[in-house]
Amino acid sequence: MTARSHNRLIGRIARHAILAMTAAFALVPFVWMISLSLKPPEEIFRADFHLWPTAFHGVENYRAALTAAPMFRFLLNGAMVCAAIFALQLLVCIPCAYALAKLRFRGRDTLFAAVLVGLLVPPQALAIPHFVLLYVFGLLNTYASLILPWIISAFGIFLMRQFFRSIPDDVIHAARLDRLSEFEIIWRIMMPMSAPALAAFGIFSVVAHWNDLFWPLIAIRSEELSTPALGILLFRDDEAGQFFGPLMAGAVVIVAPLLLAFLFAQRRFIDGLTITTMK
Amino acid sequence: MTIVVQHAAPASHVSLPRPRSSGEGQTAWLAVSPALLLLIVLLFGPAIAVIVFSLTDWQLGSATFHFIGAANFKALFADLAFWTALINTLIYVGVVVPGTVLLGLVTALLIEASPRLRGFYRAVHFLPVMSTMSAMAIVWGTMLHPTIGLVNRLLGTIGISGVNWLRDEHTALLALAAIGIWQSFGFAMVLFVSGLKAIPQQLYDAATVDGADGIFDRFRTVTWPMLGPVTMFIVILSASRAFEVFDSVRVLTQGGPNYASEVLLHRLYTESFDFLRTGYGAALTVIYLSIVVLLTLTQAKFLERRVHYT
């Protein structure tokens, strides 16, 4: 064995050793959560620790989590709210992005400047006026209160405009020669052509709103309207949530959908979330 | 980090004569009007409203209000809780940003060093980024439990008796910072990887010719200088994210014990929506907004410079 290949081997071992440690740091909470979700209470409090339960208590824990709190309702609420937000965002953003990218009209540059300024405003800073607005219209503690504040996305307009600009004008000219109206061009030609940008924006939007706790905590008071991030907190304050086993089972149910979706489409998720840093 | 566009640009830029329908402007206005209306109602209107609220004594539900100038800000600056929250937030950012950047850089370099298990490592390190923080904060809470928590169990095996991390004034904020690093370092890793991919291979070849072919030589002469702009960008990005810390604080400590883990956004939430002190909350929001806008502008500046380089 030459000194060089010897060094190689040591380098490779070191690489995997360090990555195993950082991977363990990333994974430990998930492993711990699953482990506890399968154990009876007395085993959780025992002095010695085993990863796999000696007495399997998973069925009871998951049943407690799913029956004491409407877990599936939380997931359904999360899915509905995220879907509604994203659909409305597209409806509002896409025509605007198309006009900014491809049409000439008075005030275009001013509007685009406004969109860029809009990118600067963190959503939490608008919580008080949004709350007041919804209060005035009697919409607090409704699905509408979870959806309405988010249907305008300066970021969505910005991202889609950048993408539309990259589509050659000839495509649009050809469509106009075929007597398509501008709105037909938007929905029938530009939309299908911008699938990658739409996917990126969709992932960004869904991940942000699925995981959001700040706004639902402000807008929602009743359990049946809660999103996953808020629901797990309500469950913790319930009686069943006082036990670690059911509480961890609840946490598994809440985090699983997004993590599974990510594992199925890793590249798309990572690209979608990194594109959003271009702001 | 930029969108790769799948269309080839037209070879020649002969712009065809556009059929200048008189309706183009009208169509455009029709297309932008919903977005414009909503920008005003949901974004710019509220942003101005926050500033107006911060100058009044108005409270949610009350019929009258008076302009009281800077009184809310005076009250804010005289409030020890605010300063504690500001300092804690800065400490939190000061711990989370270096931790995130360092861990992100090390993992990115090691993952890119060879193709073995690359996909697996990337997915594993990215899982925390994708997980719902409020649920994972509850999980961390059980891991940091003084007697049955994993952290103290592990410390116990090497003879160290751990404290009650989240209930101890000296450790609560640091425990939250560790959770913050756990959640964000995978994201930094992904950004570093895209920065590494952009470094041209020729530079490494040239470095080898010049005799810099050890791992550390290559890093010192090529990788690190080339990663400069990306690193700066990641620092600012993770700083703006760390400034927004809220979920873990709300779930685990509510800012306690004795304000030891109180942070800006949690103060903002508590004052505005628990105590309904709208004017005071708005003043706090204005301060928060200024900090975040400054950070974002700095970030945009760096992004612009990077675009010029590439």
Coordinates of C-alpha atoms in Angstrom, one line a residue:
Chain A
M1 CA 0.0 0.0 0.0
T2 CA 1.6 3.3 -1.1
A3 CA 1.5 6.3 1.2
R4 CA -0.9 8.0 -1.3
S5 CA -3.6 5.3 -1.4
H6 CA -3.2 5.0 2.4
N7 CA -4.0 8.7 2.7
R8 CA -6.9 8.2 0.4
L9 CA -8.4 5.5 2.6
I10 CA -7.9 7.6 5.8
G11 CA -9.6 10.5 4.0
R12 CA -12.6 8.4 3.0
I13 CA -13.0 7.0 6.5
A14 CA -12.8 10.5 8.0
R15 CA -15.4 11.8 5.5
H16 CA -17.9 9.1 6.4
A17 CA -17.2 9.4 10.1
I18 CA -17.9 13.1 10.1
L19 CA -20.9 12.9 7.9
A20 CA -22.3 10.1 10.1
M21 CA -22.1 12.4 13.0
T22 CA -23.8 15.3 11.3
A23 CA -26.4 13.0 9.9
A24 CA -27.0 11.6 13.4
F25 CA -27.5 15.1 14.7
A26 CA -30.1 15.7 11.9
L27 CA -31.9 12.4 12.4
V28 CA -31.8 12.0 16.2
P29 CA -35.1 13.9 16.9
F30 CA -36.9 11.8 14.3
V31 CA -35.6 8.5 15.7
W32 CA -36.3 9.6 19.3
M33 CA -39.9 10.7 18.3
I34 CA -40.7 7.3 16.7
S35 CA -39.1 5.4 19.5
L36 CA -41.1 7.1 22.2
S37 CA -44.3 6.9 20.1
L38 CA -44.1 3.1 20.4
K39 CA -43.5 2.8 24.1
P40 CA -45.7 2.5 27.1
P41 CA -45.3 5.3 29.8
E42 CA -43.5 3.1 32.4
E43 CA -40.8 2.3 29.8
I44 CA -40.3 5.9 28.8
F45 CA -39.5 6.7 32.5
R46 CA -37.3 3.7 33.1
A47 CA -33.6 4.4 33.9
D48 CA -32.2 2.3 31.1
F49 CA -33.0 3.2 27.5
H50 CA -33.7 1.0 24.5
L51 CA -34.4 2.3 21.1
W52 CA -36.9 -0.5 20.3
P53 CA -39.6 -0.9 23.0
T54 CA -39.6 -4.1 25.0
A55 CA -43.3 -3.9 25.4
F56 CA -44.8 -2.7 22.1
H57 CA -47.3 0.1 22.8
G58 CA -47.5 1.7 19.4
V59 CA -51.1 0.8 18.6
E60 CA -52.4 2.3 21.8
N61 CA -50.4 5.5 21.4
Y62 CA -51.4 6.2 17.9
R63 CA -55.0 5.4 18.7
A64 CA -54.9 7.9 21.6
A65 CA -53.3 10.5 19.3
L66 CA -55.8 10.0 16.5
T67 CA -58.9 9.8 18.7
A68 CA -58.2 12.4 21.4
A69 CA -57.5 15.1 18.9
P70 CA -58.8 15.4 15.3
M71 CA -55.4 14.8 13.8
F72 CA -56.7 13.9 10.3
R73 CA -58.8 17.0 10.5
F74 CA -55.7 19.1 11.1
L75 CA -54.0 17.5 8.1
L76 CA -57.0 18.0 5.9
N77 CA -57.2 21.6 7.1
G78 CA -53.6 22.1 6.2
A79 CA -54.0 20.6 2.8
M80 CA -57.1 22.6 2.0
V81 CA -55.7 25.9 3.2
C82 CA -52.4 25.4 1.4
A83 CA -54.2 24.4 -1.8
A84 CA -56.5 27.3 -1.6
I85 CA -53.7 29.8 -1.0
F86 CA -51.6 28.5 -3.9
A87 CA -54.5 28.4 -6.3
L88 CA -55.5 32.0 -5.5
Q89 CA -51.9 33.1 -5.6
L90 CA -51.6 31.7 -9.2
L91 CA -54.9 33.3 -10.2
V92 CA -53.7 36.7 -9.1
C93 CA -49.9 36.5 -9.8
I94 CA -49.8 35.0 -13.2
P95 CA -51.7 37.5 -15.3
C96 CA -49.8 40.3 -13.5
A97 CA -46.4 38.6 -14.0
Y98 CA -47.3 38.1 -17.7
A99 CA -48.2 41.8 -18.2
L100 CA -45.0 42.9 -16.4
A101 CA -42.9 40.6 -18.6
K102 CA -44.5 40.8 -22.0
L103 CA -46.9 43.7 -22.4
R104 CA -46.3 47.4 -22.7
F105 CA -48.5 49.7 -20.6
R106 CA -48.2 52.9 -18.7
G107 CA -47.1 52.5 -15.1
R108 CA -45.4 49.2 -15.8
D109 CA -42.1 50.2 -14.2
T110 CA -43.8 51.8 -11.2
L111 CA -45.8 48.6 -10.6
F112 CA -42.7 46.5 -10.9
A113 CA -40.8 48.7 -8.4
A114 CA -43.8 48.3 -6.1
V115 CA -43.5 44.5 -6.3
L116 CA -39.8 44.8 -5.5
V117 CA -40.6 46.9 -2.4
G118 CA -43.2 44.4 -1.5
L119 CA -40.5 41.7 -1.4
L120 CA -38.9 43.6 1.5
V121 CA -41.8 43.3 3.9
P122 CA -41.7 40.3 6.2
P123 CA -45.2 38.8 6.6
Q124 CA -45.1 38.9 10.4
A125 CA -44.9 42.7 10.3
L126 CA -48.4 42.9 8.8
A127 CA -50.0 40.7 11.4
I128 CA -51.7 43.6 13.4
P129 CA -53.4 45.3 10.4
H130 CA -54.4 41.9 8.9
F131 CA -55.9 41.0 12.2
V132 CA -57.8 44.3 12.4
L133 CA -59.0 43.9 8.8
L134 CA -60.3 40.4 9.4
Y135 CA -61.9 41.6 12.7
V136 CA -63.7 44.4 11.0
F137 CA -65.2 42.0 8.4
G138 CA -66.0 39.4 11.1
L139 CA -63.7 36.9 9.5
L140 CA -61.5 36.0 12.4
N141 CA -61.5 32.3 13.2
T142 CA -62.7 31.2 9.8
Y143 CA -60.9 29.4 6.9
A144 CA -61.0 32.7 5.1
S145 CA -58.7 34.3 7.8
L146 CA -56.1 31.6 7.2
I147 CA -56.2 32.1 3.4
L148 CA -57.0 35.8 2.6
P149 CA -53.8 37.5 3.9
W150 CA -51.6 35.3 1.7
I151 CA -53.3 35.5 -1.7
I152 CA -51.0 38.3 -2.9
S153 CA -47.4 37.2 -3.2
A154 CA -44.9 39.8 -4.4
F155 CA -42.4 37.0 -4.5
G156 CA -44.7 34.9 -6.8
I157 CA -45.2 37.9 -9.2
F158 CA -41.4 38.5 -9.2
L159 CA -40.5 34.8 -9.8
M160 CA -43.0 34.3 -12.6
R161 CA -42.1 37.5 -14.3
Q162 CA -38.5 36.4 -14.4
F163 CA -39.5 33.1 -16.0
F164 CA -41.9 34.6 -18.5
R165 CA -39.2 37.0 -19.7
S166 CA -37.1 34.0 -20.7
I167 CA -39.8 32.7 -23.0
P168 CA -39.2 34.0 -26.5
D169 CA -41.5 36.6 -27.9
D170 CA -42.0 34.6 -31.1
V171 CA -44.1 32.1 -29.1
I172 CA -46.5 34.9 -28.3
H173 CA -46.5 36.4 -31.8
A174 CA -47.4 33.0 -33.2
A175 CA -50.2 32.7 -30.8
R176 CA -51.5 36.1 -31.6
L177 CA -51.4 35.3 -35.3
D178 CA -53.5 32.3 -34.4
R179 CA -56.1 34.7 -33.0
L180 CA -55.6 33.8 -29.4
S181 CA -56.6 36.5 -26.9
E182 CA -54.0 37.6 -24.4
F183 CA -55.7 35.7 -21.6
E184 CA -55.9 32.5 -23.7
I185 CA -52.1 33.0 -24.2
I186 CA -51.6 33.3 -20.4
W187 CA -53.5 30.2 -19.4
R188 CA -53.1 27.9 -22.4
I189 CA -49.5 28.7 -23.5
M190 CA -47.5 30.4 -20.8
M191 CA -48.8 28.3 -17.9
P192 CA -47.9 24.9 -19.4
M193 CA -44.5 26.3 -20.5
S194 CA -43.6 27.5 -17.1
A195 CA -44.1 24.2 -15.2
P196 CA -40.6 24.3 -13.5
A197 CA -41.1 27.8 -12.1
L198 CA -44.7 26.9 -11.0
A199 CA -43.4 23.8 -9.2
A200 CA -40.7 25.8 -7.5
F201 CA -43.2 28.5 -6.4
G202 CA -45.7 25.8 -5.3
I203 CA -43.3 24.1 -3.1
F204 CA -42.1 27.3 -1.6
S205 CA -45.7 28.4 -0.9
V206 CA -47.0 25.1 0.5
V207 CA -43.9 24.4 2.7
A208 CA -44.2 27.9 4.1
H209 CA -47.9 27.8 4.9
W210 CA -48.0 24.2 6.1
N211 CA -45.3 24.8 8.6
D212 CA -46.5 28.3 9.7
L213 CA -47.4 28.6 13.4
F214 CA -47.3 32.4 13.8
W215 CA -50.4 33.4 11.8
P216 CA -52.8 30.5 12.7
L217 CA -52.0 31.1 16.3
I218 CA -53.3 34.7 15.8
A219 CA -56.2 34.0 13.5
I220 CA -57.7 30.7 14.8
R221 CA -59.3 29.9 18.1
S222 CA -61.3 26.7 17.5
E223 CA -59.8 23.3 17.2
E224 CA -61.8 22.2 14.1
L225 CA -60.2 25.0 12.0
S226 CA -56.6 24.3 13.2
T227 CA -53.8 23.6 10.8
P228 CA -51.2 20.9 11.6
A229 CA -48.7 23.2 13.3
L230 CA -51.3 24.7 15.6
G231 CA -53.2 21.4 16.1
I232 CA -50.2 19.6 17.7
L233 CA -50.0 22.4 20.2
L234 CA -53.6 22.1 21.1
F235 CA -53.2 18.4 21.5
R236 CA -50.3 18.9 23.9
D237 CA -52.6 21.0 26.1
D238 CA -55.2 18.2 26.0
E239 CA -55.3 15.5 28.6
A240 CA -54.0 12.7 26.3
G241 CA -51.2 15.0 25.2
Q242 CA -49.8 15.0 28.7
F243 CA -48.5 11.5 28.0
F244 CA -45.3 11.4 26.0
G245 CA -46.2 8.3 24.0
P246 CA -49.4 9.7 22.4
L247 CA -47.8 13.2 22.1
M248 CA -44.9 11.7 20.0
A249 CA -47.4 9.7 18.0
G250 CA -49.2 12.9 17.2
A251 CA -46.0 14.6 16.2
V252 CA -45.2 11.7 13.8
V253 CA -48.6 12.1 12.2
I254 CA -48.1 15.9 11.8
V255 CA -44.6 15.9 10.3
A256 CA -45.0 12.7 8.2
P257 CA -46.9 14.0 5.1
L258 CA -44.4 16.7 4.2
L259 CA -41.4 14.6 4.9
L260 CA -42.7 11.7 2.8
A261 CA -43.6 14.1 0.0
F262 CA -40.0 15.4 0.2
L263 CA -38.5 11.9 0.1
F264 CA -40.5 11.2 -3.1
A265 CA -39.4 14.3 -4.9
Q266 CA -36.2 15.4 -3.3
R267 CA -34.6 17.2 -6.2
R268 CA -37.8 19.2 -6.9
F269 CA -38.1 20.2 -3.3
I270 CA -34.5 21.3 -2.9
D271 CA -34.5 23.2 -6.1
G272 CA -37.8 24.8 -5.3
L273 CA -36.6 26.0 -1.9
T274 CA -33.2 27.2 -3.1
I275 CA -34.7 29.2 -6.0
T276 CA -36.7 31.2 -3.4
T277 CA -33.4 32.6 -2.0
M278 CA -32.9 34.6 -5.2
K279 CA -35.0 37.4 -3.7
Chain B
M1 CA -29.7 29.3 -7.3
T2 CA -30.9 30.7 -10.5
I3 CA -33.6 29.1 -12.5
V4 CA -32.2 27.1 -15.4
V5 CA -34.3 27.9 -18.4
Q6 CA -35.0 25.1 -20.8
H7 CA -35.7 27.2 -23.9
A8 CA -32.9 28.2 -26.2
A9 CA -32.9 31.9 -26.8
P10 CA -33.9 32.8 -30.3
A11 CA -30.7 32.8 -32.4
S12 CA -31.3 36.2 -33.9
H13 CA -33.0 38.9 -32.0
V14 CA -35.2 40.2 -34.8
S15 CA -38.1 41.6 -33.0
L16 CA -41.1 41.1 -35.2
P17 CA -43.3 44.1 -35.7
R18 CA -45.8 43.7 -32.8
P19 CA -49.4 44.0 -33.8
R20 CA -49.8 47.2 -31.7
S21 CA -53.4 46.7 -30.9
S22 CA -54.8 49.7 -29.1
G23 CA -56.1 47.2 -26.6
E24 CA -52.7 46.1 -25.3
G25 CA -52.6 48.7 -22.6
Q26 CA -56.1 47.9 -21.6
T27 CA -55.5 44.2 -21.5
A28 CA -52.4 44.7 -19.4
W29 CA -54.4 46.8 -16.9
L30 CA -57.1 44.2 -16.8
A31 CA -54.4 41.6 -16.1
V32 CA -52.6 43.5 -13.3
S33 CA -55.7 45.0 -11.6
P34 CA -56.4 42.2 -9.2
A35 CA -52.8 42.0 -8.1
L36 CA -52.5 45.8 -7.8
L37 CA -55.7 46.0 -5.8
L38 CA -54.5 43.2 -3.4
L39 CA -51.0 44.7 -3.1
I40 CA -52.7 47.9 -1.9
V41 CA -55.2 46.3 0.4
L42 CA -53.1 43.5 1.8
L43 CA -49.5 44.8 1.7
F44 CA -48.9 48.5 1.3
G45 CA -52.1 49.6 3.1
P46 CA -51.2 47.4 6.1
A47 CA -47.6 48.4 6.1
I48 CA -48.6 52.1 6.3
A49 CA -51.3 51.2 8.9
V50 CA -48.7 49.7 11.2
I51 CA -46.7 52.9 11.1
V52 CA -49.9 54.9 11.8
F53 CA -50.9 52.6 14.7
S54 CA -47.5 53.0 16.2
L55 CA -48.1 56.7 16.6
T56 CA -51.6 56.4 18.2
D57 CA -53.0 55.1 21.5
W58 CA -55.6 53.1 19.6
Q59 CA -56.5 49.6 20.9
L60 CA -58.4 46.9 19.1
G61 CA -62.1 47.4 19.7
S62 CA -62.0 51.0 21.0
A63 CA -63.9 53.6 19.1
T64 CA -61.6 56.5 19.5
F65 CA -57.9 57.1 19.1
H66 CA -55.4 60.0 19.6
F67 CA -52.1 60.7 17.9
I68 CA -49.6 60.5 20.7
G69 CA -46.4 61.0 18.6
A70 CA -43.5 58.9 19.7
A71 CA -44.9 58.0 23.1
N72 CA -45.2 54.3 22.1
F73 CA -41.6 54.3 21.1
K74 CA -40.6 56.0 24.3
A75 CA -42.5 53.4 26.3
L76 CA -40.8 50.7 24.2
F77 CA -37.3 52.1 24.8
A78 CA -38.0 52.4 28.5
D79 CA -39.1 48.8 28.7
L80 CA -36.5 46.4 30.0
A81 CA -38.4 43.5 28.4
F82 CA -37.8 45.0 24.9
W83 CA -34.1 45.4 25.4
T84 CA -33.8 41.9 26.8
A85 CA -35.7 40.5 23.8
L86 CA -33.5 42.5 21.4
I87 CA -30.2 41.4 23.1
N88 CA -31.4 37.8 23.3
T89 CA -32.4 37.9 19.6
L90 CA -28.9 39.2 18.7
I91 CA -27.3 36.5 20.9
Y92 CA -29.5 33.9 19.2
V93 CA -28.5 35.1 15.7
G94 CA -24.9 35.3 16.9
V95 CA -24.9 31.6 17.8
V96 CA -27.1 30.2 15.1
V97 CA -25.5 31.9 12.1
P98 CA -21.9 30.8 12.7
G99 CA -23.2 27.3 13.7
T100 CA -25.3 27.0 10.6
V101 CA -22.7 28.3 8.2
L102 CA -19.9 26.2 9.7
L103 CA -21.9 22.9 9.8
G104 CA -23.4 23.7 6.4
L105 CA -20.0 24.3 4.8
V106 CA -18.4 21.2 6.4
T107 CA -21.2 18.9 5.3
A108 CA -21.3 20.4 1.8
L109 CA -17.6 20.0 1.3
L110 CA -17.7 16.4 2.5
I111 CA -20.8 15.4 0.6
E112 CA -19.3 16.9 -2.7
A113 CA -15.9 15.3 -2.1
S114 CA -17.0 12.0 -3.5
P115 CA -20.1 10.6 -5.2
R116 CA -20.5 7.8 -2.6
L117 CA -23.9 8.1 -0.7
R118 CA -24.2 11.7 -1.9
G119 CA -27.9 11.5 -2.4
F120 CA -28.5 9.8 0.9
Y121 CA -26.5 12.3 2.9
R122 CA -28.2 15.2 1.2
A123 CA -31.7 13.9 1.9
V124 CA -30.9 13.2 5.6
H125 CA -29.4 16.6 6.2
F126 CA -32.3 18.3 4.6
L127 CA -35.0 16.5 6.6
P128 CA -35.0 19.0 9.5
V129 CA -35.6 21.9 7.0
M130 CA -38.7 20.2 5.8
S131 CA -40.2 19.3 9.2
T132 CA -42.9 21.3 11.0
M133 CA -41.1 23.3 13.7
S134 CA -43.9 23.4 16.2
A135 CA -44.1 19.5 16.3
M136 CA -40.3 19.1 16.3
A137 CA -40.0 21.7 19.0
I138 CA -42.2 19.5 21.2
V139 CA -40.0 16.5 20.3
W140 CA -36.9 18.5 21.3
G141 CA -38.7 19.4 24.5
T142 CA -38.8 15.7 25.5
M143 CA -35.2 15.2 24.4
L144 CA -34.1 18.0 26.7
H145 CA -36.3 16.7 29.6
P146 CA -34.1 16.8 32.7
T147 CA -34.5 13.1 33.7
I148 CA -35.8 11.1 30.8
G149 CA -34.5 13.2 28.0
L150 CA -32.0 11.7 25.5
V151 CA -29.5 14.6 26.0
N152 CA -29.1 14.1 29.8
R153 CA -29.2 10.3 29.4
L154 CA -26.3 10.5 27.0
L155 CA -24.4 12.9 29.2
G156 CA -25.1 10.6 32.2
T157 CA -23.3 7.7 30.4
I158 CA -20.1 9.8 30.5
G159 CA -20.7 10.9 34.0
I160 CA -22.0 14.4 33.5
S161 CA -25.3 15.3 35.1
G162 CA -27.1 17.6 32.7
V163 CA -29.3 20.5 33.8
N164 CA -32.9 21.3 33.1
W165 CA -32.0 22.9 29.8
L166 CA -35.2 24.8 29.0
R167 CA -35.9 25.9 32.6
D168 CA -32.5 27.2 33.4
E169 CA -31.8 30.9 32.8
H170 CA -28.3 30.2 31.6
T171 CA -29.1 27.5 29.1
A172 CA -32.6 28.1 27.7
L173 CA -31.6 30.5 24.9
L174 CA -28.6 28.3 24.0
A175 CA -30.8 25.2 23.8
L176 CA -33.2 27.1 21.5
A177 CA -30.2 28.1 19.4
A178 CA -29.1 24.5 19.1
I179 CA -32.6 23.7 17.8
G180 CA -32.3 26.6 15.4
I181 CA -28.9 25.2 14.0
W182 CA -30.4 21.8 13.8
Q183 CA -33.2 23.1 11.6
S184 CA -31.2 25.4 9.3
F185 CA -27.8 23.8 8.6
G186 CA -29.2 21.5 5.9
F187 CA -30.4 24.5 4.0
A188 CA -27.0 26.2 4.2
M189 CA -25.5 22.9 3.0
V190 CA -27.6 22.8 -0.1
L191 CA -26.7 26.4 -0.9
F192 CA -23.0 25.7 -0.4
V193 CA -23.3 22.7 -2.7
S194 CA -24.7 24.9 -5.5
G195 CA -21.8 27.3 -4.8
L196 CA -19.3 24.5 -5.0
K197 CA -20.7 23.2 -8.3
A198 CA -20.2 26.6 -9.8
I199 CA -16.4 26.6 -9.3
P200 CA -14.7 25.8 -12.6
Q201 CA -12.6 22.6 -12.6
Q202 CA -9.8 24.4 -14.4
L203 CA -9.0 26.4 -11.3
Y204 CA -8.3 23.1 -9.4
D205 CA -6.3 21.8 -12.3
A206 CA -4.2 25.1 -12.3
A207 CA -3.8 24.8 -8.5
T208 CA -2.5 21.2 -8.9
V209 CA 0.0 22.4 -11.6
D210 CA 1.2 25.0 -9.1
G211 CA 1.7 22.3 -6.5
A212 CA -1.3 23.0 -4.4
D213 CA -2.8 19.5 -4.5
G214 CA -3.5 18.6 -0.8
I215 CA -7.0 18.9 0.5
F216 CA -6.3 21.9 2.6
D217 CA -4.1 23.6 -0.1
R218 CA -7.0 23.3 -2.6
F219 CA -9.5 24.6 -0.1
R220 CA -7.2 27.6 0.9
T221 CA -6.2 28.6 -2.7
V222 CA -9.4 27.9 -4.7
T223 CA -12.5 26.8 -2.9
W224 CA -12.6 29.3 -0.1
P225 CA -11.9 32.4 -2.2
M226 CA -14.4 31.3 -4.8
L227 CA -17.1 30.6 -2.1
G228 CA -16.7 34.1 -0.7
P229 CA -19.8 35.7 -2.2
V230 CA -22.0 32.6 -1.6
T231 CA -20.8 32.5 2.0
M232 CA -21.7 36.1 2.6
F233 CA -25.1 35.5 1.0
I234 CA -25.7 32.5 3.3
V235 CA -24.6 34.5 6.4
I236 CA -27.2 37.2 5.6
L237 CA -29.9 34.7 4.7
S238 CA -29.5 32.7 7.9
A239 CA -29.3 35.9 9.9
S240 CA -32.7 37.1 8.5
R241 CA -34.2 33.7 9.2
A242 CA -32.7 33.6 12.7
F243 CA -34.2 37.0 13.4
E244 CA -37.7 35.5 12.7
V245 CA -37.3 32.9 15.5
F246 CA -40.7 32.4 17.1
D247 CA -42.1 28.8 16.9
S248 CA -39.6 27.1 19.2
V249 CA -39.8 29.9 21.8
R250 CA -43.6 29.9 21.8
V251 CA -43.8 26.1 22.1
L252 CA -41.0 25.5 24.6
T253 CA -40.3 28.4 26.9
Q254 CA -42.8 31.3 26.2
G255 CA -39.8 33.6 26.6
G256 CA -39.0 32.3 30.1
P257 CA -37.6 31.6 32.6
N258 CA -37.6 35.2 33.7
Y259 CA -37.2 36.6 30.1
A260 CA -34.1 34.5 29.6
S261 CA -35.3 33.4 26.2
E262 CA -37.5 36.3 25.2
V263 CA -37.0 37.3 21.5
L264 CA -38.4 40.1 19.3
L265 CA -41.1 38.3 17.4
H266 CA -42.4 36.6 20.6
R267 CA -42.6 40.0 22.3
L268 CA -44.4 41.3 19.3
Y269 CA -46.9 38.5 19.5
T270 CA -47.4 38.7 23.2
E271 CA -47.9 42.5 23.3
S272 CA -50.1 42.6 20.2
F273 CA -52.3 39.6 20.6
D274 CA -52.2 38.4 24.2
F275 CA -52.3 41.8 25.9
L276 CA -53.9 43.6 22.8
R277 CA -51.6 46.6 23.3
T278 CA -52.0 47.5 19.6
G279 CA -50.0 50.8 19.6
Y280 CA -47.1 49.3 21.6
G281 CA -47.1 46.2 19.4
A282 CA -47.1 48.3 16.3
A283 CA -44.1 50.3 17.5
L284 CA -42.3 47.0 18.1
T285 CA -43.3 45.9 14.6
V286 CA -41.8 49.1 13.1
I287 CA -38.5 48.3 14.8
Y288 CA -38.6 44.7 13.7
L289 CA -39.6 45.7 10.1
S290 CA -36.6 48.2 10.0
I291 CA -34.1 45.5 11.0
V292 CA -35.4 42.9 8.5
V293 CA -35.6 45.4 5.7
L294 CA -32.0 46.4 6.3
L295 CA -30.9 42.8 6.3
T296 CA -32.8 42.1 3.1
L297 CA -31.4 45.1 1.3
T298 CA -27.9 44.0 2.3
Q299 CA -28.7 40.6 0.9
A300 CA -30.0 42.1 -2.4
K301 CA -26.8 44.1 -2.7
F302 CA -24.7 41.0 -2.5
L303 CA -27.0 39.2 -4.9
E304 CA -26.6 42.0 -7.4
R305 CA -22.8 41.8 -7.2
R306 CA -22.9 38.1 -7.7
V307 CA -25.0 38.5 -10.8
H308 CA -22.3 40.8 -12.2
Y309 CA -19.6 38.2 -11.5
T310 CA -21.2 35.3 -13.2

